[in-house]
Structures are given as structure tokens and as C-alpha cells.
Amino acid sequence: MADWLAALDRRAALRAKAGLTRTLRPRAAGDPDVDLAGNDYLGLATHPEVVAAAGRALSGYGLGATGSRLVRGSTDVHHALEDDLADWLGVDRALVFSSGYLANLAAVRGLVQPRTLLVSDAHNHASLIDGCRISGAETVVTAHADVDAVAAALAAAPGRPAVVVTESVFSVDGDLAPLAALHAVARRHGALLLVDDAHGLGVTGPAGAGAVAAAGLAGAPDVVVTATLSKALGGAGGVVAGPAEFVRHLVETGRTFIFDTAPPPAVAAGVRAAVALARAADDLRAELADRARYAVRRLGAAGLPVSTPDAAVVSVTAPGPEAATAWAADCRSRGVAVGCFRPPSTPDHRSRLRLTLSTGVTRADFEHALEAIVECAPQSRTGGGPVSVRSEPGLRAPQSRTEVILP
């Protein structure tokens, strides 16, 4: 009877040997670490106006929504938040979910018809990948940010309904998808474009409306946008935004909407206050951009292989998973929290520290954190300084061929 538990132990031992053990670490309120790991880009999670709005709703509605949106959980706060998000994003309608993950599952599945082809970027987030798999549609995974590969995949399926699936700002390296070019290719082939703007919303675009708006695609009838409410807005939940007909379709058929308890009204109220603040936060967005440039200069000057970010995500390649884990732990011992990304969470099998910048961290603490990251950097085998990308054992180039996933 215990064989299945022993099998799990063996699998855990193999992960530990490969440096892939994952551990939950509790964080107390008021944690003093400099936070370069969370996604609170604009520092709104603890903003007094956001907390006050959530508190008022908590007093009025209680702790939870008490039901799904279609049964009992759809409050006036949820509807007001959706109206505000639709106005901000420049779309017909927006629909709020309890997480960005569930929003992506619903959006992908909702766009699939019989014979639909999904064309998905190799660096897409797990929620988009899982959405493609759960949909049952044929999925072609194309090389990262390769517009020609997308065009070839669409051209190979003439007459079939198709959806191009991409992030806007990719969550691993923080680079920006060529959204305008992808949209042009999709439109030329009669395909739709689905964009997960999780790391763009609040950080890029006019009034922080995101990378889709920055690309001039806001409100386009063949574009659907998803995003989380847990990053620049400092709350929790997700949103699907686009044509009114598609939102109606999700309300009536979206399983992760119909059968899921609604987000707590207090969270929705806090996020609504955060939307108002984010729309007026051009100064904070300018500060984020300046910090991203500073981080690249400082880390690059130290010889570390650092990404060139298009928003507020900066990644630094580590020699391997064990080195990345040790590097993150050393930073944590210096009071600096950083993200640690290792396979299978990385699409190109490279291990990284991921730094997510936040204006909620003081400039002095931010610069101090970068110094700690440099000082804790793993050294090469010969002790001659930080290692380069090419020295990582088993490093493979990013996806360079078209990969087909059949249902």
C-alpha cells in the first residue's frame, strides 16, 4: 500500500540531486527583506487608499463572496471593477476571475472552435501552456518571438480558425513580444490574437494601460487581453478583456468562471482603488524604467549575464540550478529577496535569478540590494569572477524549431 509513497520519495530524491527541490518559506507581516521577488511593481499592495478601500468592503461584505459569480458572488464591487478595467484597457467589456491562471485557462478554451489551431510562443507562461493543453486543440509551439515562424504555422493551416497566443512582457526575461507584427500576421491570415498582459499592465502603455495599448491594439475586434490583478495592482485575481460578445460567451460557458467562487469583494474593492492610482502613476513608471536601466548597467559592469528588460523584470543567468539556489539563499541571508527560476520553470533550461522591481522599495534599498546580488554572485570554477551564460552545464539554445502538440 505504501509503494506509491516510496515512489514519490524516490522522485523527490532525484529532484534534490538535480538541485530542483522547492521549499515553502513563511513570510511574516512587516518582513524586513528588500523585496526584489514579488510583483508589486507600483508598491500599491500596501497603499493607504487601497487598504482603506478593501477595509470598507470587508466591513460591508465580510470575508468572502460566499459563492460563484452566477450564484451569489457577483457584487456591485465586482461590476464596478470590471467597468473600470474595460475603460482603462479601451475594450468593450472585462470579466474578473479569482486568479490570472484561471483567466488564461478560460480565455484559451473560450477561443477554441472545432479545428482551431493554436500558435503558442515557446516562452509562454504555464497558464497559457495549460490552457492550450486543456482546450484539446492542436497547438503549434513556435520559436520565441519569431514572427516568421508564426506566419509559417498559420500559412500551413489555410481555412482553419486560428489563435496566436503570447505574453506581452515575458515573465522569465522581461522582454517584450513584437505585438504589432504578430497582430499584422494574425490579421492577414484571419486569426485572432490572445495576449497575456500580466507584466505589462500598470507598467507600460498610455496611463499604464499595458503593452497591448502601447502597440496601438486596444479595442481591436480580433484581440483578446488577459492580465492578473496581483502584480502592478497589488491585489489578487485575473481579468479577460475584449469584445462584449466574447465576454458574454465566457459568462455562459467558461468553466473556470462558472464553477469557481468569486474573488472576495474586499480584494475587488482594493484593486479598484489601485486601478485609479495606477492610471495616474506616470512618475512611478518612469522610476521603474530608470531602475531597470540602472540594474542592467550595475549587474553588467560586474560581468553578470543580465537580460535587457522592456518593463520591470530583470533576469540574471546562473551557472545551474544548484548555483541559482545557493545564490538566492546568500542574497536572502543579506536581507534581499530575489526570485530563483530553475528548470522546468524556465523554457530554455537556463537557471536564473529573477529581479522584479518595485517603487515600493526605496531607491537606497534597491541599490543596496544590487550590491548584495553582485557580492553573492557564484564564482567560476577557476575563481576568476562571475560565470558567463555559456558556462552553464547543459545549456541549450532557446526553441528554434516548430514543435507540434496534438490533442
Short mmCIF file of C-alpha atoms in Angstrom, two decimals:
data_model
loop_
_atom_site.label_atom_id
_atom_site.label_comp_id
_atom_site.label_asym_id
_atom_site.label_seq_id
_atom_site.Cartn_x
_atom_site.Cartn_y
_atom_site.Cartn_z
CA MET A 1 0.00 0.00 0.00
CA ALA A 2 2.91 2.36 0.69
CA ASP A 3 4.60 1.76 -2.66
CA TRP A 4 3.17 4.93 -4.14
CA LEU A 5 4.62 6.98 -1.26
CA ALA A 6 8.02 5.36 -1.72
CA ALA A 7 7.85 6.23 -5.42
CA LEU A 8 7.19 9.85 -4.50
CA ASP A 9 10.19 9.79 -2.15
CA ARG A 10 12.40 8.48 -4.96
CA ARG A 11 11.21 11.23 -7.28
CA ALA A 12 11.86 13.82 -4.59
CA ALA A 13 15.40 12.46 -4.14
CA LEU A 14 16.03 12.78 -7.88
CA ARG A 15 14.82 16.39 -7.83
CA ALA A 16 17.06 17.13 -4.84
CA LYS A 17 20.07 15.60 -6.64
CA ALA A 18 19.37 17.86 -9.62
CA GLY A 19 19.07 20.93 -7.40
CA LEU A 20 15.34 21.25 -8.09
CA THR A 21 13.87 20.97 -4.59
CA ARG A 22 11.25 23.61 -3.87
CA THR A 23 10.52 24.79 -0.35
CA LEU A 24 7.77 26.92 1.13
CA ARG A 25 9.06 29.68 3.42
CA PRO A 26 6.56 31.57 5.58
CA ARG A 27 6.77 35.36 5.45
CA ALA A 28 5.62 37.41 8.41
CA ALA A 29 3.86 40.75 8.14
CA GLY A 30 6.42 43.52 8.15
CA ASP A 31 9.14 41.25 6.75
CA PRO A 32 12.27 43.45 6.60
CA ASP A 33 13.83 41.92 3.46
CA VAL A 34 14.28 44.16 0.43
CA ASP A 35 11.72 42.70 -1.95
CA LEU A 36 13.01 42.05 -5.47
CA ALA A 37 11.00 38.83 -5.74
CA GLY A 38 7.36 39.89 -5.54
CA ASN A 39 5.37 41.53 -8.32
CA ASP A 40 4.12 44.65 -6.54
CA TYR A 41 5.61 46.88 -9.24
CA LEU A 42 3.99 50.15 -8.20
CA GLY A 43 4.01 49.50 -4.45
CA LEU A 44 0.20 49.55 -4.31
CA ALA A 45 -0.37 46.44 -2.20
CA THR A 46 0.09 48.48 0.98
CA HIS A 47 -1.00 51.89 -0.32
CA PRO A 48 -3.27 53.57 2.28
CA GLU A 49 -6.05 54.23 -0.23
CA VAL A 50 -6.01 50.62 -1.41
CA VAL A 51 -6.03 49.23 2.12
CA ALA A 52 -8.80 51.61 3.17
CA ALA A 53 -11.00 50.63 0.21
CA ALA A 54 -10.51 46.96 0.97
CA GLY A 55 -11.29 47.59 4.63
CA ARG A 56 -14.58 49.31 3.85
CA ALA A 57 -15.65 46.43 1.63
CA LEU A 58 -14.56 43.91 4.23
CA SER A 59 -16.81 45.56 6.78
CA GLY A 60 -19.71 45.67 4.36
CA TYR A 61 -19.48 42.25 2.70
CA GLY A 62 -17.49 40.10 5.11
CA LEU A 63 -14.54 37.88 4.33
CA GLY A 64 -15.61 36.12 1.14
CA ALA A 65 -18.00 36.39 -1.79
CA THR A 66 -19.85 33.27 -0.49
CA GLY A 67 -20.49 31.86 -3.94
CA SER A 68 -19.71 31.81 -7.62
CA ARG A 69 -20.39 34.91 -9.69
CA LEU A 70 -23.54 33.40 -11.26
CA VAL A 71 -25.00 32.11 -7.99
CA ARG A 72 -24.42 34.75 -5.30
CA GLY A 73 -20.92 36.12 -5.53
CA SER A 74 -21.29 38.86 -8.15
CA THR A 75 -21.35 42.06 -6.10
CA ASP A 76 -21.63 45.67 -7.22
CA VAL A 77 -17.93 45.98 -6.39
CA HIS A 78 -17.05 43.30 -8.96
CA HIS A 79 -19.12 45.02 -11.64
CA ALA A 80 -17.63 48.44 -10.88
CA LEU A 81 -14.12 46.97 -11.10
CA GLU A 82 -14.92 45.39 -14.47
CA ASP A 83 -16.24 48.70 -15.79
CA ASP A 84 -13.08 50.48 -14.64
CA LEU A 85 -10.81 47.84 -16.20
CA ALA A 86 -12.68 47.93 -19.51
CA ASP A 87 -12.40 51.71 -19.63
CA TRP A 88 -8.69 51.62 -18.79
CA LEU A 89 -7.89 48.95 -21.36
CA GLY A 90 -10.05 50.53 -24.05
CA VAL A 91 -12.23 47.44 -24.64
CA ASP A 92 -15.94 46.68 -24.71
CA ARG A 93 -16.06 44.57 -21.57
CA ALA A 94 -13.90 42.97 -18.90
CA LEU A 95 -14.59 39.90 -16.79
CA VAL A 96 -12.89 39.32 -13.44
CA PHE A 97 -11.73 35.86 -12.30
CA SER A 98 -10.28 34.70 -8.98
CA SER A 99 -6.79 34.33 -10.50
CA GLY A 100 -4.87 35.18 -13.62
CA TYR A 101 -4.23 31.47 -14.12
CA LEU A 102 -7.95 30.73 -14.33
CA ALA A 103 -8.48 33.75 -16.60
CA ASN A 104 -5.95 32.35 -19.07
CA LEU A 105 -7.48 28.88 -19.00
CA ALA A 106 -10.88 30.39 -19.73
CA ALA A 107 -9.64 32.68 -22.49
CA VAL A 108 -7.81 29.98 -24.42
CA ARG A 109 -10.63 27.47 -24.10
CA GLY A 110 -13.22 30.09 -24.98
CA LEU A 111 -11.47 30.94 -28.25
CA VAL A 112 -11.31 27.34 -29.45
CA GLN A 113 -13.79 26.14 -32.07
CA PRO A 114 -13.78 22.83 -33.96
CA ARG A 115 -10.49 22.52 -35.92
CA THR A 116 -8.93 25.57 -34.24
CA LEU A 117 -5.15 25.84 -34.46
CA LEU A 118 -3.36 27.46 -31.52
CA VAL A 119 0.04 29.03 -32.25
CA SER A 120 1.86 29.49 -28.95
CA ASP A 121 5.21 31.16 -28.16
CA ALA A 122 7.83 28.82 -26.69
CA HIS A 123 8.35 31.14 -23.70
CA ASN A 124 4.69 31.45 -22.73
CA HIS A 125 3.62 31.21 -19.11
CA ALA A 126 2.48 27.86 -17.72
CA SER A 127 -1.13 29.07 -17.55
CA LEU A 128 -1.19 29.66 -21.30
CA ILE A 129 0.51 26.32 -21.95
CA ASP A 130 -2.01 24.54 -19.75
CA GLY A 131 -4.85 26.42 -21.43
CA CYS A 132 -3.67 25.12 -24.80
CA ARG A 133 -3.42 21.57 -23.49
CA ILE A 134 -6.78 21.60 -21.72
CA SER A 135 -8.52 23.07 -24.76
CA GLY A 136 -7.83 19.90 -26.74
CA ALA A 137 -6.92 21.94 -29.80
CA GLU A 138 -3.90 21.25 -31.97
CA THR A 139 -1.11 23.52 -30.76
CA VAL A 140 1.99 24.60 -32.66
CA VAL A 141 4.73 25.94 -30.36
CA THR A 142 6.91 28.38 -32.27
CA ALA A 143 10.34 29.76 -31.50
CA HIS A 144 10.35 32.63 -29.05
CA ALA A 145 9.21 35.97 -30.51
CA ASP A 146 9.64 34.60 -34.04
CA VAL A 147 7.04 36.34 -36.22
CA ASP A 148 8.14 34.42 -39.33
CA ALA A 149 7.58 31.10 -37.53
CA VAL A 150 4.08 32.23 -36.54
CA ALA A 151 3.36 33.25 -40.13
CA ALA A 152 4.57 29.87 -41.39
CA ALA A 153 2.39 27.99 -38.91
CA LEU A 154 -0.68 29.96 -39.94
CA ALA A 155 0.09 29.60 -43.65
CA ALA A 156 0.31 25.83 -43.21
CA ALA A 157 -3.30 25.70 -41.99
CA PRO A 158 -5.30 27.67 -44.57
CA GLY A 159 -9.01 27.98 -43.90
CA ARG A 160 -8.79 26.83 -40.30
CA PRO A 161 -9.75 29.07 -37.35
CA ALA A 162 -6.56 30.02 -35.52
CA VAL A 163 -5.39 31.91 -32.43
CA VAL A 164 -1.91 33.34 -31.87
CA VAL A 165 -1.13 33.06 -28.14
CA THR A 166 1.57 35.16 -26.48
CA GLU A 167 2.57 37.07 -23.40
CA SER A 168 3.27 40.77 -23.82
CA VAL A 169 6.16 41.16 -21.38
CA PHE A 170 7.53 37.66 -20.91
CA SER A 171 7.70 36.59 -17.29
CA VAL A 172 11.13 34.94 -17.38
CA ASP A 173 13.41 37.54 -19.02
CA GLY A 174 11.12 40.58 -19.17
CA ASP A 175 11.42 41.03 -22.93
CA LEU A 176 8.55 42.44 -24.98
CA ALA A 177 6.71 40.46 -27.65
CA PRO A 178 6.50 42.03 -31.14
CA LEU A 179 2.77 42.60 -30.67
CA ALA A 180 2.13 44.87 -33.65
CA ALA A 181 3.89 42.47 -36.02
CA LEU A 182 2.13 39.45 -34.53
CA HIS A 183 -1.23 41.18 -34.91
CA ALA A 184 -0.50 42.06 -38.54
CA VAL A 185 0.39 38.45 -39.31
CA ALA A 186 -2.64 37.12 -37.45
CA ARG A 187 -5.00 39.51 -39.23
CA ARG A 188 -3.51 38.67 -42.62
CA HIS A 189 -4.37 35.01 -42.02
CA GLY A 190 -7.75 35.67 -40.38
CA ALA A 191 -6.50 34.59 -36.95
CA LEU A 192 -7.17 36.06 -33.53
CA LEU A 193 -4.51 37.34 -31.13
CA LEU A 194 -4.60 36.46 -27.42
CA VAL A 195 -2.19 38.49 -25.27
CA ASP A 196 -1.42 37.87 -21.60
CA ASP A 197 -0.50 41.39 -20.42
CA ALA A 198 0.19 40.36 -16.83
CA HIS A 199 3.62 42.02 -16.62
CA GLY A 200 2.70 44.96 -18.84
CA LEU A 201 -0.50 46.22 -17.21
CA GLY A 202 0.25 49.17 -14.96
CA VAL A 203 3.90 49.29 -16.06
CA THR A 204 3.76 50.16 -19.77
CA GLY A 205 1.47 51.93 -22.20
CA PRO A 206 -0.53 55.17 -22.03
CA ALA A 207 -1.63 55.74 -18.42
CA GLY A 208 -0.26 52.27 -17.68
CA ALA A 209 -2.89 50.57 -19.84
CA GLY A 210 -0.39 47.90 -20.82
CA ALA A 211 1.66 46.70 -23.74
CA VAL A 212 -1.37 45.98 -25.92
CA ALA A 213 -2.41 49.63 -25.67
CA ALA A 214 1.19 50.71 -26.24
CA ALA A 215 1.17 48.72 -29.50
CA GLY A 216 -1.97 50.57 -30.65
CA LEU A 217 -4.14 47.45 -30.40
CA ALA A 218 -6.54 48.50 -27.62
CA GLY A 219 -10.10 47.62 -28.55
CA ALA A 220 -9.21 45.79 -31.76
CA PRO A 221 -12.04 43.34 -32.53
CA ASP A 222 -9.62 40.46 -33.15
CA VAL A 223 -7.59 40.90 -29.95
CA VAL A 224 -8.34 39.46 -26.50
CA VAL A 225 -6.33 40.59 -23.47
CA THR A 226 -5.79 38.80 -20.18
CA ALA A 227 -3.94 40.01 -17.10
CA THR A 228 -3.52 39.41 -13.42
CA LEU A 229 -4.67 41.83 -10.75
CA SER A 230 -1.87 40.64 -8.48
CA LYS A 231 1.14 42.38 -9.97
CA ALA A 232 1.17 46.14 -10.62
CA LEU A 233 -2.27 46.40 -8.96
CA GLY A 234 -1.06 44.69 -5.80
CA GLY A 235 -4.17 42.56 -5.28
CA ALA A 236 -5.36 39.16 -6.45
CA GLY A 237 -7.42 37.82 -9.32
CA GLY A 238 -7.38 37.95 -13.09
CA VAL A 239 -9.23 39.57 -15.96
CA VAL A 240 -10.21 38.75 -19.53
CA ALA A 241 -10.97 41.82 -21.63
CA GLY A 242 -12.16 42.25 -25.20
CA PRO A 243 -15.27 42.26 -27.35
CA ALA A 244 -18.59 42.15 -25.48
CA GLU A 245 -19.65 39.04 -27.40
CA PHE A 246 -16.62 37.10 -26.17
CA VAL A 247 -17.12 38.14 -22.54
CA ARG A 248 -20.77 37.05 -22.79
CA HIS A 249 -19.54 33.71 -24.17
CA LEU A 250 -17.27 33.24 -21.13
CA VAL A 251 -20.04 34.12 -18.68
CA GLU A 252 -22.24 31.46 -20.26
CA THR A 253 -19.66 28.73 -20.98
CA GLY A 254 -16.37 29.41 -19.14
CA ARG A 255 -15.91 26.58 -16.63
CA THR A 256 -13.25 28.39 -14.57
CA PHE A 257 -15.71 31.28 -14.24
CA ILE A 258 -18.97 29.41 -13.73
CA PHE A 259 -17.74 26.86 -11.19
CA ASP A 260 -15.32 29.00 -9.16
CA THR A 261 -16.08 31.13 -6.11
CA ALA A 262 -15.86 34.84 -6.89
CA PRO A 263 -12.89 36.89 -5.69
CA PRO A 264 -13.55 38.40 -2.23
CA PRO A 265 -15.33 41.76 -2.56
CA ALA A 266 -12.69 43.35 -0.32
CA VAL A 267 -9.98 42.36 -2.79
CA ALA A 268 -12.03 43.65 -5.71
CA ALA A 269 -12.55 46.99 -3.93
CA GLY A 270 -8.85 47.29 -3.15
CA VAL A 271 -7.93 46.50 -6.75
CA ARG A 272 -10.40 49.11 -7.98
CA ALA A 273 -8.66 51.74 -5.85
CA ALA A 274 -5.33 50.51 -7.21
CA VAL A 275 -6.56 50.94 -10.80
CA ALA A 276 -7.32 54.61 -10.15
CA LEU A 277 -3.87 55.12 -8.62
CA ALA A 278 -2.09 53.19 -11.39
CA ARG A 279 -3.70 55.25 -14.13
CA ALA A 280 -2.16 58.40 -12.63
CA ALA A 281 1.24 56.87 -11.82
CA ASP A 282 3.38 58.03 -14.76
CA ASP A 283 6.04 59.16 -12.28
CA LEU A 284 6.28 55.67 -10.80
CA ARG A 285 6.51 54.11 -14.26
CA ALA A 286 9.36 56.47 -15.12
CA GLU A 287 11.14 55.48 -11.91
CA LEU A 288 10.71 51.78 -12.73
CA ALA A 289 12.22 52.32 -16.18
CA ASP A 290 15.16 54.19 -14.66
CA ARG A 291 15.74 51.41 -12.14
CA ALA A 292 15.68 48.77 -14.86
CA ARG A 293 18.36 50.66 -16.79
CA TYR A 294 20.42 51.10 -13.62
CA ALA A 295 20.18 47.39 -12.78
CA VAL A 296 21.39 46.38 -16.24
CA ARG A 297 24.34 48.79 -16.00
CA ARG A 298 25.35 47.71 -12.49
CA LEU A 299 25.00 43.97 -12.99
CA GLY A 300 26.54 44.10 -16.44
CA ALA A 301 29.52 46.08 -15.12
CA ALA A 302 30.11 43.26 -12.64
CA GLY A 303 30.34 40.77 -15.51
CA LEU A 304 26.99 39.14 -14.82
CA PRO A 305 24.89 37.90 -17.77
CA VAL A 306 21.83 40.12 -17.44
CA SER A 307 18.76 40.47 -19.63
CA THR A 308 17.74 43.70 -21.34
CA PRO A 309 14.29 44.36 -19.88
CA ASP A 310 11.38 46.09 -21.59
CA ALA A 311 9.44 46.59 -18.34
CA ALA A 312 10.26 45.81 -14.71
CA VAL A 313 11.57 42.23 -14.89
CA VAL A 314 15.36 41.72 -14.94
CA SER A 315 16.91 38.25 -15.07
CA VAL A 316 20.48 37.20 -14.34
CA THR A 317 21.70 33.82 -15.56
CA ALA A 318 23.20 31.44 -13.00
CA PRO A 319 25.63 28.58 -13.74
CA GLY A 320 22.99 25.97 -12.94
CA PRO A 321 20.08 25.14 -10.62
CA GLU A 322 22.17 24.45 -7.51
CA ALA A 323 24.19 27.64 -8.01
CA ALA A 324 20.98 29.63 -8.51
CA THR A 325 19.51 28.22 -5.30
CA ALA A 326 22.67 28.97 -3.33
CA TRP A 327 22.90 32.46 -4.82
CA ALA A 328 19.33 33.27 -3.85
CA ALA A 329 19.92 31.89 -0.35
CA ASP A 330 23.06 34.00 0.06
CA CYS A 331 21.10 37.08 -1.01
CA ARG A 332 18.37 36.21 1.47
CA SER A 333 20.97 35.96 4.25
CA ARG A 334 21.89 39.55 3.34
CA GLY A 335 18.28 40.66 3.66
CA VAL A 336 17.48 40.65 -0.08
CA ALA A 337 14.65 38.55 -1.54
CA VAL A 338 15.08 37.55 -5.19
CA GLY A 339 13.27 35.11 -7.43
CA CYS A 340 15.02 31.85 -8.26
CA PHE A 341 13.93 30.28 -11.55
CA ARG A 342 15.13 26.81 -12.49
CA PRO A 343 14.06 24.11 -14.94
CA PRO A 344 11.36 23.05 -15.58
CA SER A 345 10.03 26.57 -14.87
CA THR A 346 12.35 28.09 -17.47
CA PRO A 347 11.62 27.45 -21.16
CA ASP A 348 15.25 27.35 -22.29
CA HIS A 349 16.66 25.19 -19.45
CA ARG A 350 18.70 28.07 -18.05
CA SER A 351 18.65 28.82 -14.33
CA ARG A 352 18.24 32.44 -13.30
CA LEU A 353 17.73 34.91 -10.56
CA ARG A 354 14.71 36.99 -11.49
CA LEU A 355 14.52 40.50 -10.09
CA THR A 356 11.14 42.19 -10.13
CA LEU A 357 11.46 45.90 -9.47
CA SER A 358 9.09 47.86 -7.24
CA THR A 359 8.75 51.52 -6.41
CA GLY A 360 7.54 50.33 -3.02
CA VAL A 361 11.23 49.69 -2.28
CA THR A 362 13.23 52.83 -1.56
CA ARG A 363 15.91 53.78 -4.07
CA ALA A 364 18.61 53.36 -1.43
CA ASP A 365 17.42 49.85 -0.55
CA PHE A 366 17.18 48.96 -4.23
CA GLU A 367 20.79 49.99 -4.90
CA HIS A 368 21.94 48.21 -1.73
CA ALA A 369 20.17 45.05 -2.94
CA LEU A 370 22.01 45.15 -6.26
CA GLU A 371 25.33 45.36 -4.44
CA ALA A 372 24.38 42.32 -2.37
CA ILE A 373 23.47 40.39 -5.53
CA VAL A 374 26.84 41.24 -7.08
CA GLU A 375 28.77 40.32 -3.94
CA CYS A 376 26.92 37.00 -3.58
CA ALA A 377 27.34 36.02 -7.24
CA PRO A 378 28.74 32.49 -7.77
CA GLN A 379 32.31 32.37 -8.98
CA SER A 380 33.61 30.29 -11.88
CA ARG A 381 35.38 27.01 -11.24
CA THR A 382 38.73 28.76 -11.51
CA GLY A 383 37.70 31.55 -9.17
CA GLY A 384 38.13 34.10 -11.90
CA GLY A 385 34.89 36.04 -11.44
CA PRO A 386 31.26 35.58 -12.28
CA VAL A 387 30.46 32.95 -14.85
CA SER A 388 29.01 33.68 -18.27
CA VAL A 389 25.88 32.25 -19.83
CA ARG A 390 27.91 29.85 -21.95
CA SER A 391 29.46 28.12 -18.92
CA GLU A 392 26.19 26.67 -17.65
CA PRO A 393 26.30 22.89 -17.90
CA GLY A 394 23.71 21.52 -20.29
CA LEU A 395 22.70 24.92 -21.60
CA ARG A 396 20.57 24.71 -24.71
CA ALA A 397 19.64 27.47 -27.09
CA PRO A 398 16.06 28.76 -26.98
CA GLN A 399 13.50 26.86 -29.03
CA SER A 400 14.50 27.20 -32.67
CA ARG A 401 12.12 24.79 -34.39
CA THR A 402 8.40 24.47 -34.59
CA GLU A 403 7.01 21.95 -32.11
CA VAL A 404 3.54 20.47 -32.59
CA ILE A 405 1.41 19.33 -29.64
CA LEU A 406 -1.53 17.23 -30.74
CA PRO A 407 -4.65 16.86 -28.60
#
